[in-house]
mmCIF file of C-alpha atoms in Angstrom:
data_model
loop_
_atom_site.group_PDB
_atom_site.id
_atom_site.type_symbol
_atom_site.label_atom_id
_atom_site.label_comp_id
_atom_site.label_asym_id
_atom_site.label_seq_id
_atom_site.Cartn_x
_atom_site.Cartn_y
_atom_site.Cartn_z
ATOM 1 C CA MET A 1 -25.394 35.775 -17.371
ATOM 2 C CA GLY A 2 -29.249 35.170 -16.675
ATOM 3 C CA GLY A 3 -31.204 34.503 -13.911
ATOM 4 C CA ILE A 4 -34.700 34.708 -12.163
ATOM 5 C CA THR A 5 -36.340 37.023 -9.625
ATOM 6 C CA LEU A 6 -37.389 35.492 -6.408
ATOM 7 C CA SER A 7 -39.894 37.247 -4.239
ATOM 8 C CA GLU A 8 -40.215 36.879 -0.441
ATOM 9 C CA THR A 9 -43.011 34.290 -0.827
ATOM 10 C CA ASP A 10 -40.802 32.421 -3.432
ATOM 11 C CA LEU A 11 -37.881 32.620 -0.828
ATOM 12 C CA SER A 12 -40.248 31.273 1.948
ATOM 13 C CA ARG A 13 -41.145 28.263 -0.319
ATOM 14 C CA ILE A 14 -37.772 26.900 -1.354
ATOM 15 C CA SER A 15 -37.411 23.263 -1.053
ATOM 16 C CA VAL A 16 -34.617 20.748 -1.704
ATOM 17 C CA ALA A 17 -35.423 17.681 -3.740
ATOM 18 C CA SER A 18 -35.783 14.437 -1.659
ATOM 19 C CA MET A 19 -34.675 12.124 -4.447
ATOM 20 C CA PRO A 20 -32.370 12.462 -7.628
ATOM 21 C CA SER A 21 -33.961 13.455 -10.743
ATOM 22 C CA LEU A 22 -33.620 10.243 -13.045
ATOM 23 C CA ALA A 23 -34.574 12.104 -16.345
ATOM 24 C CA LEU A 24 -31.977 14.982 -15.370
ATOM 25 C CA GLU A 25 -28.933 12.358 -14.375
ATOM 26 C CA VAL A 26 -29.575 10.277 -17.755
ATOM 27 C CA SER A 27 -29.427 13.523 -19.748
ATOM 28 C CA LEU A 28 -26.318 14.840 -18.171
ATOM 29 C CA SER A 29 -24.428 11.310 -17.826
ATOM 30 C CA LEU A 30 -24.591 10.868 -21.635
ATOM 31 C CA GLN A 31 -22.722 14.017 -22.190
ATOM 32 C CA ILE A 32 -19.821 12.833 -19.990
ATOM 33 C CA LEU A 33 -20.104 9.405 -21.397
ATOM 34 C CA ASP A 34 -19.368 10.578 -24.946
ATOM 35 C CA ARG A 35 -16.422 12.987 -23.710
ATOM 36 C CA ARG A 36 -12.840 12.053 -24.175
ATOM 37 C CA SER A 37 -11.703 13.982 -21.135
ATOM 38 C CA ALA A 38 -13.995 13.325 -18.416
ATOM 39 C CA GLY A 39 -12.122 14.898 -15.416
ATOM 40 C CA SER A 40 -13.244 13.966 -12.047
ATOM 41 C CA TYR A 41 -15.661 11.381 -13.792
ATOM 42 C CA ALA A 42 -13.083 9.826 -15.806
ATOM 43 C CA ARG A 43 -12.969 6.464 -13.432
ATOM 44 C CA TRP A 44 -17.114 6.277 -13.783
ATOM 45 C CA ARG A 45 -16.927 6.749 -17.435
ATOM 46 C CA SER A 46 -14.019 3.895 -17.902
ATOM 47 C CA ARG A 47 -16.398 1.537 -15.827
ATOM 48 C CA THR A 48 -19.485 2.471 -17.583
ATOM 49 C CA ARG A 49 -18.009 2.329 -20.971
ATOM 50 C CA ALA A 50 -16.358 -1.246 -20.123
ATOM 51 C CA ARG A 51 -19.941 -2.106 -19.126
ATOM 52 C CA LEU A 52 -21.268 -0.942 -22.502
ATOM 53 C CA ARG A 53 -18.415 -2.675 -24.210
ATOM 54 C CA LEU A 54 -17.477 0.575 -25.875
ATOM 55 C CA GLY A 55 -13.812 0.202 -25.867
ATOM 56 C CA HIS A 56 -11.169 2.619 -24.705
ATOM 57 C CA GLY A 57 -10.692 4.913 -27.392
ATOM 58 C CA GLY A 58 -13.632 6.970 -27.064
ATOM 59 C CA GLY A 59 -15.342 5.460 -30.187
ATOM 60 C CA ARG A 60 -18.988 5.397 -30.442
ATOM 61 C CA ALA A 61 -20.794 2.301 -31.536
ATOM 62 C CA VAL A 62 -21.609 2.635 -35.123
ATOM 63 C CA GLY A 63 -22.499 -0.893 -36.217
ATOM 64 C CA HIS A 64 -23.772 -4.153 -35.582
ATOM 65 C CA GLY A 65 -21.171 -5.406 -33.171
ATOM 66 C CA THR A 66 -18.412 -3.016 -33.786
ATOM 67 C CA THR A 67 -17.198 0.535 -32.679
ATOM 68 C CA GLU A 68 -15.942 3.129 -34.941
ATOM 69 C CA HIS A 69 -12.415 1.896 -34.097
ATOM 70 C CA GLY A 70 -13.270 -1.782 -35.118
ATOM 71 C CA ALA A 71 -13.319 -3.216 -31.605
ATOM 72 C CA ILE A 72 -15.821 -6.075 -31.134
ATOM 73 C CA GLY A 73 -19.044 -4.667 -29.192
ATOM 74 C CA HIS A 74 -21.930 -6.370 -27.899
ATOM 75 C CA GLY A 75 -25.403 -7.028 -29.464
ATOM 76 C CA ALA A 76 -27.183 -5.212 -32.236
ATOM 77 C CA PHE A 77 -30.044 -4.050 -29.856
ATOM 78 C CA GLU A 78 -27.371 -2.399 -27.468
ATOM 79 C CA HIS A 79 -25.815 -0.660 -30.337
ATOM 80 C CA GLY A 80 -29.166 0.440 -31.726
ATOM 81 C CA ALA A 81 -30.451 1.394 -28.284
ATOM 82 C CA LEU A 82 -27.237 3.574 -27.685
ATOM 83 C CA ARG A 83 -27.744 5.288 -31.059
ATOM 84 C CA ILE A 84 -31.551 6.108 -30.204
ATOM 85 C CA VAL A 85 -30.651 7.336 -26.812
ATOM 86 C CA ARG A 86 -27.854 9.689 -28.583
ATOM 87 C CA ARG A 87 -30.312 10.825 -31.177
ATOM 88 C CA VAL A 88 -33.125 11.507 -28.787
ATOM 89 C CA ILE A 89 -31.248 13.322 -25.976
ATOM 90 C CA GLY A 90 -28.575 14.922 -28.524
ATOM 91 C CA GLY A 91 -31.479 16.399 -30.633
ATOM 92 C CA ALA A 92 -33.645 17.594 -27.887
ATOM 93 C CA GLY A 93 -31.996 21.014 -27.411
ATOM 94 C CA THR A 94 -31.702 22.546 -24.012
ATOM 95 C CA LEU A 95 -31.209 20.414 -20.816
ATOM 96 C CA ALA A 96 -35.030 21.079 -19.846
ATOM 97 C CA ASP A 97 -36.013 19.753 -23.198
ATOM 98 C CA GLN A 98 -33.800 16.847 -22.928
ATOM 99 C CA VAL A 99 -35.542 16.172 -19.231
ATOM 100 C CA ARG A 100 -38.930 16.504 -20.771
ATOM 101 C CA VAL A 101 -38.010 13.803 -23.430
ATOM 102 C CA VAL A 102 -36.599 11.382 -20.999
ATOM 103 C CA SER A 103 -39.584 12.083 -18.700
ATOM 104 C CA TRP A 104 -41.953 11.197 -21.658
ATOM 105 C CA ALA A 105 -40.193 7.989 -22.589
ATOM 106 C CA VAL A 106 -39.507 6.626 -19.140
ATOM 107 C CA GLY A 107 -42.739 7.800 -17.428
ATOM 108 C CA LYS A 108 -44.199 5.492 -14.794
ATOM 109 C CA HIS A 109 -42.670 2.473 -16.458
ATOM 110 C CA ASP A 110 -39.169 3.065 -15.029
ATOM 111 C CA PRO A 111 -38.118 0.208 -12.628
ATOM 112 C CA LEU A 112 -36.096 2.489 -10.338
ATOM 113 C CA THR A 113 -39.079 4.848 -9.630
ATOM 114 C CA LEU A 114 -41.285 1.751 -9.117
ATOM 115 C CA ARG A 115 -38.672 0.372 -6.512
ATOM 116 C CA ALA A 116 -38.682 3.548 -4.713
ATOM 117 C CA GLU A 117 -42.552 3.853 -4.486
ATOM 118 C CA ALA A 118 -42.683 0.306 -3.030
ATOM 119 C CA GLY A 119 -40.949 1.893 0.090
ATOM 120 C CA ALA A 120 -42.169 4.321 2.772
ATOM 121 C CA ASP A 121 -39.627 6.936 2.168
ATOM 122 C CA ALA A 122 -40.650 10.191 3.872
ATOM 123 C CA GLY A 123 -40.853 13.220 1.623
ATOM 124 C CA ALA A 124 -40.446 11.294 -1.608
ATOM 125 C CA GLU A 125 -43.017 12.258 -4.262
ATOM 126 C CA ALA A 126 -44.296 9.629 -6.629
ATOM 127 C CA GLY A 127 -42.423 9.633 -9.706
ATOM 128 C CA ALA A 128 -39.909 12.168 -8.624
ATOM 129 C CA GLY A 129 -37.124 10.002 -9.405
ATOM 130 C CA VAL A 130 -37.951 10.239 -12.964
ATOM 131 C CA SER A 131 -39.198 13.679 -14.031
ATOM 132 C CA GLY A 132 -37.769 15.847 -11.481
ATOM 133 C CA HIS A 133 -40.150 16.808 -8.617
ATOM 134 C CA GLY A 134 -43.359 17.833 -10.089
ATOM 135 C CA THR A 135 -42.503 17.752 -13.874
ATOM 136 C CA ARG A 136 -45.433 16.528 -16.000
ATOM 137 C CA ARG A 137 -44.830 13.651 -18.017
ATOM 138 C CA PRO A 138 -45.224 15.085 -21.557
ATOM 139 C CA THR A 139 -48.258 13.602 -23.713
ATOM 140 C CA ALA A 140 -46.510 13.499 -27.277
ATOM 141 C CA PRO A 141 -43.382 11.709 -28.207
ATOM 142 C CA PRO A 142 -40.344 13.262 -29.835
ATOM 143 C CA GLU A 143 -40.833 13.956 -33.559
ATOM 144 C CA SER A 144 -39.519 11.442 -35.867
ATOM 145 C CA VAL A 145 -38.687 8.510 -33.487
ATOM 146 C CA PRO A 146 -41.041 5.760 -33.081
ATOM 147 C CA ALA A 147 -42.289 5.603 -29.410
ATOM 148 C CA GLN A 148 -41.624 2.031 -28.495
ATOM 149 C CA PRO A 149 -38.019 2.157 -29.535
ATOM 150 C CA VAL A 150 -37.471 5.241 -27.592
ATOM 151 C CA VAL A 151 -38.953 3.829 -24.406
ATOM 152 C CA SER A 152 -37.100 0.545 -24.624
ATOM 153 C CA ALA A 153 -33.716 2.192 -25.452
ATOM 154 C CA LEU A 154 -33.994 4.679 -22.456
ATOM 155 C CA LEU A 155 -34.985 2.067 -20.155
ATOM 156 C CA TRP A 156 -32.121 -0.051 -21.221
ATOM 157 C CA TYR A 157 -29.616 2.848 -20.676
ATOM 158 C CA CYS A 158 -31.455 3.658 -17.316
ATOM 159 C CA GLU A 159 -30.769 -0.006 -16.178
ATOM 160 C CA THR A 160 -27.259 -0.212 -17.637
ATOM 161 C CA VAL A 161 -25.693 3.153 -16.856
ATOM 162 C CA ILE A 162 -27.557 4.602 -13.927
ATOM 163 C CA ALA A 163 -29.094 1.650 -11.859
ATOM 164 C CA PRO A 164 -25.921 0.072 -10.656
ATOM 165 C CA TYR A 165 -25.369 3.251 -8.676
ATOM 166 C CA TRP A 166 -29.070 4.474 -7.858
ATOM 167 C CA ASN A 167 -28.958 3.573 -4.198
ATOM 168 C CA ARG A 168 -25.790 5.632 -3.698
ATOM 169 C CA PHE A 169 -27.128 8.494 -5.757
ATOM 170 C CA ARG A 170 -30.131 8.419 -3.294
ATOM 171 C CA ALA A 171 -27.768 8.540 -0.266
ATOM 172 C CA ALA A 172 -25.681 11.189 -1.651
ATOM 173 C CA VAL A 173 -28.886 13.415 -2.388
ATOM 174 C CA GLU A 174 -29.818 12.857 1.335
ATOM 175 C CA SER A 175 -26.236 13.890 2.451
ATOM 176 C CA GLU A 176 -26.676 16.982 0.407
ATOM 177 C CA ARG A 177 -30.063 17.477 1.937
ATOM 178 C CA ALA A 178 -28.777 17.425 5.300
ATOM 179 C CA VAL A 179 -25.892 20.101 4.388
ATOM 180 C CA HIS A 180 -28.648 22.420 2.782
ATOM 181 C CA ALA A 181 -30.934 22.082 5.852
ATOM 182 C CA ARG A 182 -28.074 23.280 8.131
ATOM 183 C CA ALA A 183 -27.482 26.378 5.732
ATOM 184 C CA LEU A 184 -31.189 27.091 5.930
ATOM 185 C CA LEU A 185 -31.292 26.979 9.909
ATOM 186 C CA SER A 186 -28.205 28.927 10.115
ATOM 187 C CA GLY A 187 -29.014 31.740 7.787
ATOM 188 C CA GLY A 188 -32.381 31.016 6.103
ATOM 189 C CA PRO A 189 -32.785 31.088 2.232
ATOM 190 C CA ASP A 190 -30.011 33.654 1.723
ATOM 191 C CA GLU A 191 -27.514 31.403 3.392
ATOM 192 C CA LEU A 192 -28.470 28.458 1.232
ATOM 193 C CA LEU A 193 -28.396 30.308 -2.191
ATOM 194 C CA ARG A 194 -25.134 31.813 -1.288
ATOM 195 C CA SER A 195 -23.763 28.321 -0.290
ATOM 196 C CA LEU A 196 -24.580 26.669 -3.518
ATOM 197 C CA GLY A 197 -21.695 28.289 -5.633
ATOM 198 C CA HIS A 198 -20.927 26.757 -9.018
ATOM 199 C CA GLY A 199 -21.627 29.792 -11.037
ATOM 200 C CA LEU A 200 -24.641 31.052 -8.945
ATOM 201 C CA ALA A 201 -24.759 34.530 -7.436
ATOM 202 C CA TRP A 202 -27.425 35.541 -5.073
ATOM 203 C CA ARG A 203 -28.096 39.318 -4.924
ATOM 204 C CA ARG A 204 -31.532 40.099 -3.832
ATOM 205 C CA PRO A 205 -34.088 39.841 -5.285
ATOM 206 C CA ARG A 206 -32.122 37.940 -7.976
ATOM 207 C CA LEU A 207 -30.382 34.806 -8.490
ATOM 208 C CA TRP A 208 -27.665 35.101 -11.229
ATOM 209 C CA VAL A 209 -26.527 31.977 -13.299
ATOM 210 C CA GLU A 210 -23.434 31.788 -15.416
ATOM 211 C CA GLY A 211 -23.729 30.610 -18.897
ATOM 212 C CA ASP A 212 -26.576 30.043 -21.290
ATOM 213 C CA GLY A 213 -28.989 28.412 -18.835
ATOM 214 C CA GLU A 214 -32.787 29.052 -19.087
ATOM 215 C CA ALA A 215 -33.135 32.497 -17.885
ATOM 216 C CA GLY A 216 -36.596 33.010 -16.928
ATOM 217 C CA PRO A 217 -38.735 36.220 -16.248
ATOM 218 C CA ARG A 218 -40.100 36.797 -12.792
ATOM 219 C CA LEU A 219 -41.697 33.630 -11.579
ATOM 220 C CA ARG A 220 -45.271 33.222 -10.735
ATOM 221 C CA ASP A 221 -45.185 34.803 -7.286
ATOM 222 C CA GLY A 222 -45.490 32.163 -4.465
ATOM 223 C CA GLY A 223 -44.415 29.265 -6.664
ATOM 224 C CA GLY A 224 -40.756 28.966 -5.039
ATOM 225 C CA LEU A 225 -37.845 27.059 -6.206
ATOM 226 C CA VAL A 226 -36.740 23.243 -6.137
ATOM 227 C CA VAL A 227 -33.045 22.949 -5.357
ATOM 228 C CA VAL A 228 -31.779 19.767 -7.009
ATOM 229 C CA PRO A 229 -28.356 18.283 -6.307
ATOM 230 C CA SER A 230 -27.127 16.506 -9.166
ATOM 231 C CA VAL A 231 -24.258 13.726 -9.684
ATOM 232 C CA PHE A 232 -23.502 14.722 -13.245
ATOM 233 C CA CYS A 233 -24.319 18.319 -13.213
ATOM 234 C CA GLU A 234 -20.981 20.522 -13.823
ATOM 235 C CA ARG A 235 -22.543 23.965 -13.409
ATOM 236 C CA SER A 236 -25.630 25.175 -12.144
ATOM 237 C CA GLU A 237 -28.578 25.723 -14.327
ATOM 238 C CA ILE A 238 -32.232 26.918 -13.834
ATOM 239 C CA LEU A 239 -34.500 24.595 -15.640
ATOM 240 C CA LEU A 240 -38.172 25.456 -16.535
ATOM 241 C CA PRO A 241 -39.725 22.214 -17.508
ATOM 242 C CA ASP A 242 -43.441 21.410 -17.318
ATOM 243 C CA ALA A 243 -43.670 22.203 -13.651
ATOM 244 C CA ASP A 244 -45.395 24.802 -11.392
ATOM 245 C CA ARG A 245 -42.043 25.439 -9.977
ATOM 246 C CA PRO A 246 -38.541 25.967 -11.739
ATOM 247 C CA LEU A 247 -35.684 23.532 -10.770
ATOM 248 C CA LEU A 248 -32.254 25.004 -9.545
ATOM 249 C CA VAL A 249 -30.014 22.122 -10.701
ATOM 250 C CA HIS A 250 -26.475 22.380 -9.195
ATOM 251 C CA PRO A 251 -23.251 20.136 -8.611
ATOM 252 C CA MET A 252 -23.038 17.969 -5.603
ATOM 253 C CA GLY A 253 -20.182 18.450 -3.304
ATOM 254 C CA THR A 254 -17.203 16.369 -4.102
ATOM 255 C CA SER A 255 -17.651 14.046 -1.204
ATOM 256 C CA ALA A 256 -21.226 13.398 -1.943
ATOM 257 C CA ARG A 257 -20.477 12.788 -5.754
ATOM 258 C CA ASP A 258 -17.704 10.495 -5.043
ATOM 259 C CA LEU A 259 -19.929 8.642 -2.795
ATOM 260 C CA ALA A 260 -22.535 8.519 -5.498
ATOM 261 C CA LEU A 261 -20.312 7.063 -8.118
ATOM 262 C CA GLY A 262 -18.408 4.572 -6.004
ATOM 263 C CA LEU A 263 -15.102 6.509 -5.948
ATOM 264 C CA ARG A 264 -15.357 6.944 -2.009
ATOM 265 C CA SER A 265 -15.804 3.984 -0.080
ATOM 266 C CA GLY A 266 -18.343 3.877 2.751
ATOM 267 C CA PRO A 267 -17.168 3.213 6.436
ATOM 268 C CA GLY A 268 -16.125 -0.315 6.734
ATOM 269 C CA GLU A 269 -16.559 -1.399 3.016
ATOM 270 C CA GLY A 270 -15.423 -4.874 2.093
ATOM 271 C CA VAL A 271 -15.312 -7.999 4.212
ATOM 272 C CA ASN A 272 -14.520 -6.502 7.385
ATOM 273 C CA GLY A 273 -17.400 -4.167 6.681
ATOM 274 C CA ARG A 274 -19.880 -6.797 6.316
ATOM 275 C CA ARG A 275 -18.627 -8.605 9.475
ATOM 276 C CA ALA A 276 -19.108 -5.121 11.377
ATOM 277 C CA LEU A 277 -22.664 -4.794 9.851
ATOM 278 C CA ARG A 278 -23.513 -8.504 11.224
ATOM 279 C CA ASN A 279 -22.255 -7.654 14.563
ATOM 280 C CA LEU A 280 -24.385 -4.524 14.546
ATOM 281 C CA LEU A 281 -27.565 -5.839 13.528
ATOM 282 C CA GLY A 282 -26.917 -9.555 13.907
ATOM 283 C CA GLY A 283 -26.550 -12.266 11.124
ATOM 284 C CA THR A 284 -30.113 -12.689 10.443
ATOM 285 C CA ARG A 285 -31.117 -9.153 10.188
ATOM 286 C CA ALA A 286 -28.152 -8.239 8.254
ATOM 287 C CA ALA A 287 -29.191 -10.807 5.582
ATOM 288 C CA ILE A 288 -32.661 -9.665 5.740
ATOM 289 C CA LEU A 289 -31.880 -6.086 5.075
ATOM 290 C CA ALA A 290 -29.423 -7.050 2.269
ATOM 291 C CA GLU A 291 -32.183 -9.273 0.712
ATOM 292 C CA LEU A 292 -34.784 -6.060 0.753
ATOM 293 C CA HIS A 293 -33.211 -4.271 -1.967
ATOM 294 C CA SER A 294 -36.609 -5.255 -3.661
ATOM 295 C CA PRO A 295 -40.079 -5.408 -2.087
ATOM 296 C CA TYR A 296 -41.003 -8.745 -0.305
ATOM 297 C CA THR A 297 -43.834 -9.923 1.995
ATOM 298 C CA THR A 298 -43.059 -11.592 5.232
ATOM 299 C CA THR A 299 -43.826 -15.007 3.789
ATOM 300 C CA GLU A 300 -41.459 -14.781 0.984
ATOM 301 C CA VAL A 301 -38.707 -13.422 3.354
ATOM 302 C CA ALA A 302 -39.424 -16.389 5.665
ATOM 303 C CA ARG A 303 -39.197 -18.718 2.633
ATOM 304 C CA ARG A 304 -35.827 -17.207 1.390
ATOM 305 C CA HIS A 305 -34.191 -17.506 4.599
ATOM 306 C CA ASP A 306 -35.770 -20.686 5.856
ATOM 307 C CA LEU A 307 -37.191 -19.007 8.933
ATOM 308 C CA ALA A 308 -40.627 -19.021 10.590
ATOM 309 C CA PRO A 309 -42.790 -16.130 9.469
ATOM 310 C CA GLY A 310 -43.179 -14.990 13.079
ATOM 311 C CA THR A 311 -39.434 -14.661 13.503
ATOM 312 C CA VAL A 312 -39.051 -12.850 10.184
ATOM 313 C CA SER A 313 -41.938 -10.450 11.310
ATOM 314 C CA ARG A 314 -40.037 -9.657 14.778
ATOM 315 C CA HIS A 315 -36.746 -8.894 12.714
ATOM 316 C CA LEU A 316 -38.502 -6.894 10.356
ATOM 317 C CA SER A 317 -40.285 -4.816 13.118
ATOM 318 C CA VAL A 318 -36.668 -3.898 14.740
ATOM 319 C CA LEU A 319 -35.477 -2.734 11.142
ATOM 320 C CA ARG A 320 -38.429 -0.698 10.807
ATOM 321 C CA ASP A 321 -38.093 0.777 14.189
ATOM 322 C CA ALA A 322 -34.474 1.774 13.329
ATOM 323 C CA GLY A 323 -35.692 3.436 9.957
ATOM 324 C CA LEU A 324 -33.871 0.846 7.772
ATOM 325 C CA VAL A 325 -36.749 -0.911 6.450
ATOM 326 C CA GLY A 326 -40.273 0.549 5.023
ATOM 327 C CA SER A 327 -43.528 -1.060 4.587
ATOM 328 C CA ARG A 328 -46.104 -0.547 1.988
ATOM 329 C CA ARG A 329 -49.762 -2.276 1.584
ATOM 330 C CA ARG A 330 -50.586 -3.863 -1.601
ATOM 331 C CA ALA A 331 -53.950 -5.306 -1.773
ATOM 332 C CA ASN A 332 -53.877 -7.963 1.002
ATOM 333 C CA GLU A 333 -50.215 -8.007 1.468
ATOM 334 C CA VAL A 334 -47.739 -5.942 3.230
ATOM 335 C CA LEU A 335 -44.296 -5.317 1.344
ATOM 336 C CA TYR A 336 -41.272 -4.596 3.046
ATOM 337 C CA VAL A 337 -38.046 -2.731 1.374
ATOM 338 C CA ALA A 338 -34.974 -1.217 2.572
ATOM 339 C CA THR A 339 -35.400 2.676 2.952
ATOM 340 C CA PRO A 340 -32.585 4.781 1.361
ATOM 341 C CA LEU A 341 -30.861 4.786 4.885
ATOM 342 C CA GLY A 342 -31.079 1.074 4.963
ATOM 343 C CA ARG A 343 -29.642 0.536 1.186
ATOM 344 C CA ALA A 344 -26.969 3.139 1.762
ATOM 345 C CA LEU A 345 -25.970 1.108 5.121
ATOM 346 C CA VAL A 346 -25.727 -2.159 2.770
ATOM 347 C CA ASP A 347 -24.111 -0.324 -0.048
ATOM 348 C CA SER A 348 -21.447 1.045 2.235
ATOM 349 C CA VAL A 349 -20.147 -2.353 2.980
ATOM 350 C CA SER A 350 -20.558 -3.927 -0.717
ATOM 351 C CA GLY A 351 -19.566 -1.083 -2.982
ATOM 352 C CA ALA A 352 -21.068 -0.189 -6.465
ATOM 353 C CA GLY A 353 -20.488 -1.175 -10.098
#
């Protein structure tokens, strides 16, 4: 059992991640995807392997269009991309090394992060979805693998495996943040660290972690610690990537994880839920909110819904005042996009994957 020592200043600067770490979820999800027994992730694994056309026998894609069990798969690019992802992540060593590699490969080109940055999400740092809240993008590619195939393969994996659930991931992290905030308010950092569980033991001034996670020395005094709830994490780890503050990665609670993976329906999911959403917001506003999964200008929304720009502007103003839509200026235009709360509301009536 290893761990780190936290000073009083460190404890006063504990924070909770405001977004999922894409690099972390990519690395951890691959481990579960390739496992024959996925436990509570079995339904997600089955759906995802079907999306990747990997078959049901657990076989990896090994050739152009076939799996090792002989089932017909998809195109050569997808098979090659998956092999690269496995090779790069599997050969990276520790989880922190894997996060560094994915952060390098995806960087600022990640479409999920670009979508997030288009909104006005309070507390979300630019790039946090990729590298894990302050982790700097490494400057050198992994050895022995050409740079562009790595970037292409990991972008494909992000879009195919993670993107269908990304809005739910963000809603789940917000749910976990609320739980952690209550712990902080009721008992300070001691209560928060005691409440995390999953192989963690807090005995001042040391935070102990079971297993072989990265056991670091005493932190640079005052640097603090970032608590990162993770969908695919199964046991807590302390990661020391290229960042000023270490990351305390821990498994989400069962309810939040099931919400993230689409295993638990949000309130009113389905046709009745969509009707309820229209009743709550009004038919036009509900349609506009559902459209704003990507950023659009007022004029673009008006054109897509055959409405006057002035009418759309009033609807957007109401949605923004309710915290469901954010705005961001780009040159001479203002882009509107659903906030995590708005996306979670839409997702709760439409499902994922």
